[in-house]
Coordinates of C-alpha atoms in Angstrom, one line a residue:
M29 CA 13.4 -6.6 5.7
T30 CA 12.2 -5.2 2.4
Q31 CA 12.1 -1.5 1.6
D32 CA 8.4 -1.5 2.0
D33 CA 8.7 -2.9 5.6
L34 CA 11.4 -0.4 6.5
L35 CA 9.5 2.6 5.1
A36 CA 6.2 1.4 6.5
R37 CA 7.6 1.0 10.0
I38 CA 9.2 4.5 9.8
Q39 CA 5.8 5.8 8.6
L40 CA 3.9 4.1 11.4
R41 CA 6.3 4.9 14.3
G42 CA 7.0 8.4 13.0
R43 CA 3.3 9.1 12.5
L44 CA 4.1 10.3 9.0
H45 CA 1.6 10.7 6.2
G46 CA 3.0 8.4 3.5
R47 CA 5.9 6.7 1.8
N48 CA 7.3 9.9 0.3
E49 CA 7.5 11.5 3.7
S50 CA 9.1 8.4 5.1
R51 CA 11.7 8.4 2.4
R52 CA 12.4 12.1 2.9
V53 CA 12.8 11.7 6.6
A54 CA 15.1 8.6 6.3
A55 CA 17.2 10.4 3.6
A56 CA 17.6 13.5 5.7
V57 CA 18.8 11.6 8.8
L58 CA 21.2 9.5 6.8
T59 CA 22.5 12.5 4.8
V60 CA 23.4 14.4 8.0
L61 CA 24.8 11.3 9.6
G62 CA 27.0 10.9 6.5
E63 CA 28.5 14.3 7.1
L64 CA 29.9 13.0 10.4
L65 CA 31.2 9.6 9.3
P66 CA 34.3 8.6 7.3
A67 CA 33.4 7.7 3.8
P68 CA 34.1 3.9 4.1
A69 CA 31.9 3.6 7.2
Y70 CA 29.1 5.6 5.6
R71 CA 29.3 3.4 2.5
R72 CA 29.0 0.2 4.7
L73 CA 26.0 1.8 6.4
I74 CA 24.1 2.8 3.2
D75 CA 25.0 -0.1 0.8
P76 CA 22.5 -2.6 2.2
L77 CA 19.6 -0.1 2.4
P78 CA 16.7 -0.5 0.0
G79 CA 17.3 1.2 -3.4
E80 CA 14.4 3.6 -3.0
V81 CA 16.2 5.1 0.1
R82 CA 19.8 4.7 -1.0
H83 CA 19.3 6.5 -4.3
R84 CA 18.2 9.7 -2.5
L85 CA 21.5 9.8 -0.6
P86 CA 24.7 11.6 -1.7
E87 CA 27.7 9.5 -2.6
P88 CA 30.4 9.3 0.1
D89 CA 33.1 11.8 -0.6
T90 CA 36.5 10.4 0.4
S91 CA 38.3 13.7 0.1
R92 CA 36.3 15.6 2.7
I93 CA 37.3 16.2 6.3
V94 CA 35.0 14.5 8.9
E95 CA 33.4 17.0 11.2
I96 CA 33.1 16.5 15.0
V97 CA 29.5 17.5 15.8
D98 CA 27.7 17.3 19.1
L99 CA 24.2 16.0 19.7
G100 CA 22.6 19.5 19.6
R101 CA 24.1 20.5 16.3
F102 CA 23.3 17.1 14.8
L103 CA 19.7 17.4 15.7
T104 CA 19.5 21.0 14.6
R105 CA 20.8 20.1 11.2
I106 CA 18.2 17.4 10.8
A107 CA 15.4 19.6 11.9
E108 CA 16.5 22.3 9.5
R109 CA 16.7 19.8 6.6
L110 CA 13.2 18.5 7.4
Y111 CA 11.7 22.0 8.1
V112 CA 10.5 20.9 11.6
D113 CA 11.1 22.2 15.1
G114 CA 13.7 20.7 17.4
P115 CA 11.6 18.2 19.3
D116 CA 10.0 16.8 16.1
G117 CA 13.4 16.5 14.5
A118 CA 14.8 14.6 17.5
F119 CA 11.7 12.3 17.5
L120 CA 12.0 11.5 13.8
T121 CA 15.7 11.0 14.1
R122 CA 15.2 8.4 16.9
V123 CA 12.5 6.6 14.9
V124 CA 14.8 6.3 11.8
L125 CA 17.9 5.2 13.7
G126 CA 15.9 2.8 15.8
E127 CA 14.3 1.2 12.8
L128 CA 17.6 0.9 11.0
N129 CA 19.2 -0.8 14.1
T130 CA 16.4 -3.4 14.3
A131 CA 16.0 -4.0 10.5
G132 CA 18.6 -6.7 10.4
F133 CA 21.0 -5.1 7.9
P134 CA 24.7 -6.1 8.2
V135 CA 25.7 -2.6 9.4
G136 CA 23.4 -0.3 11.3
P137 CA 23.9 3.1 13.0
A138 CA 24.8 1.3 16.3
D139 CA 27.8 -0.3 14.5
V140 CA 29.3 3.0 13.6
A141 CA 28.4 4.8 16.8
H142 CA 32.0 4.6 18.0
L143 CA 33.0 7.0 15.2
V144 CA 31.0 10.0 16.3
S145 CA 31.2 12.2 19.4
A146 CA 30.4 10.6 22.8
D147 CA 27.1 12.4 23.3
L148 CA 25.7 11.2 19.9
R149 CA 26.4 7.5 20.6
P150 CA 23.3 6.7 22.7
L151 CA 21.1 8.1 20.0
L152 CA 22.8 6.0 17.3
R153 CA 22.5 2.9 19.5
S154 CA 18.7 3.3 20.0
R155 CA 16.4 0.5 19.0
A156 CA 12.8 0.3 17.9
P157 CA 10.4 -1.5 20.1
T158 CA 10.1 -5.2 19.1
T159 CA 6.3 -5.3 19.4
T160 CA 3.9 -3.2 17.4
E161 CA 1.1 -3.5 19.9
T162 CA -0.2 -0.3 21.4
P163 CA 0.0 -0.2 25.2
T164 CA -3.2 -0.6 27.1
I165 CA -4.3 2.0 29.6
A166 CA -4.7 0.7 33.1
R167 CA -8.3 1.1 34.3
R168 CA -9.1 2.4 37.7
A169 CA -11.2 0.1 39.9
T170 CA -14.5 1.6 40.8
L171 CA -16.4 0.5 43.9

């Protein structure tokens, strides 16, 4: 998957306004995730990412202590970084993590989920839908 594909899918699924916003959202989610992961795991996660996204991320710091953060605090940090409310932050986080898990990179968020707190693992293992079709609305039969 190219960086255009990844950012375009994040833009489409996240209902974002453009590439810059897609990059900003992806960088915010990955930056906060990087605060929770050991430096080698974070490095394996971000190395295969497209350069346009990877260059916006901080370098992993091997001297820092890894924090144990629960789901609520993780989503709050992302929402604060994006300047959105909680539900929007959670939605955008799920979009980014889902797209990264289905992008076909050697290491995705699901592969490092075992390194975070138990309540965060389902979110890191989320996947984007495999079809891009919009669901059809069932019509009521009229007599």
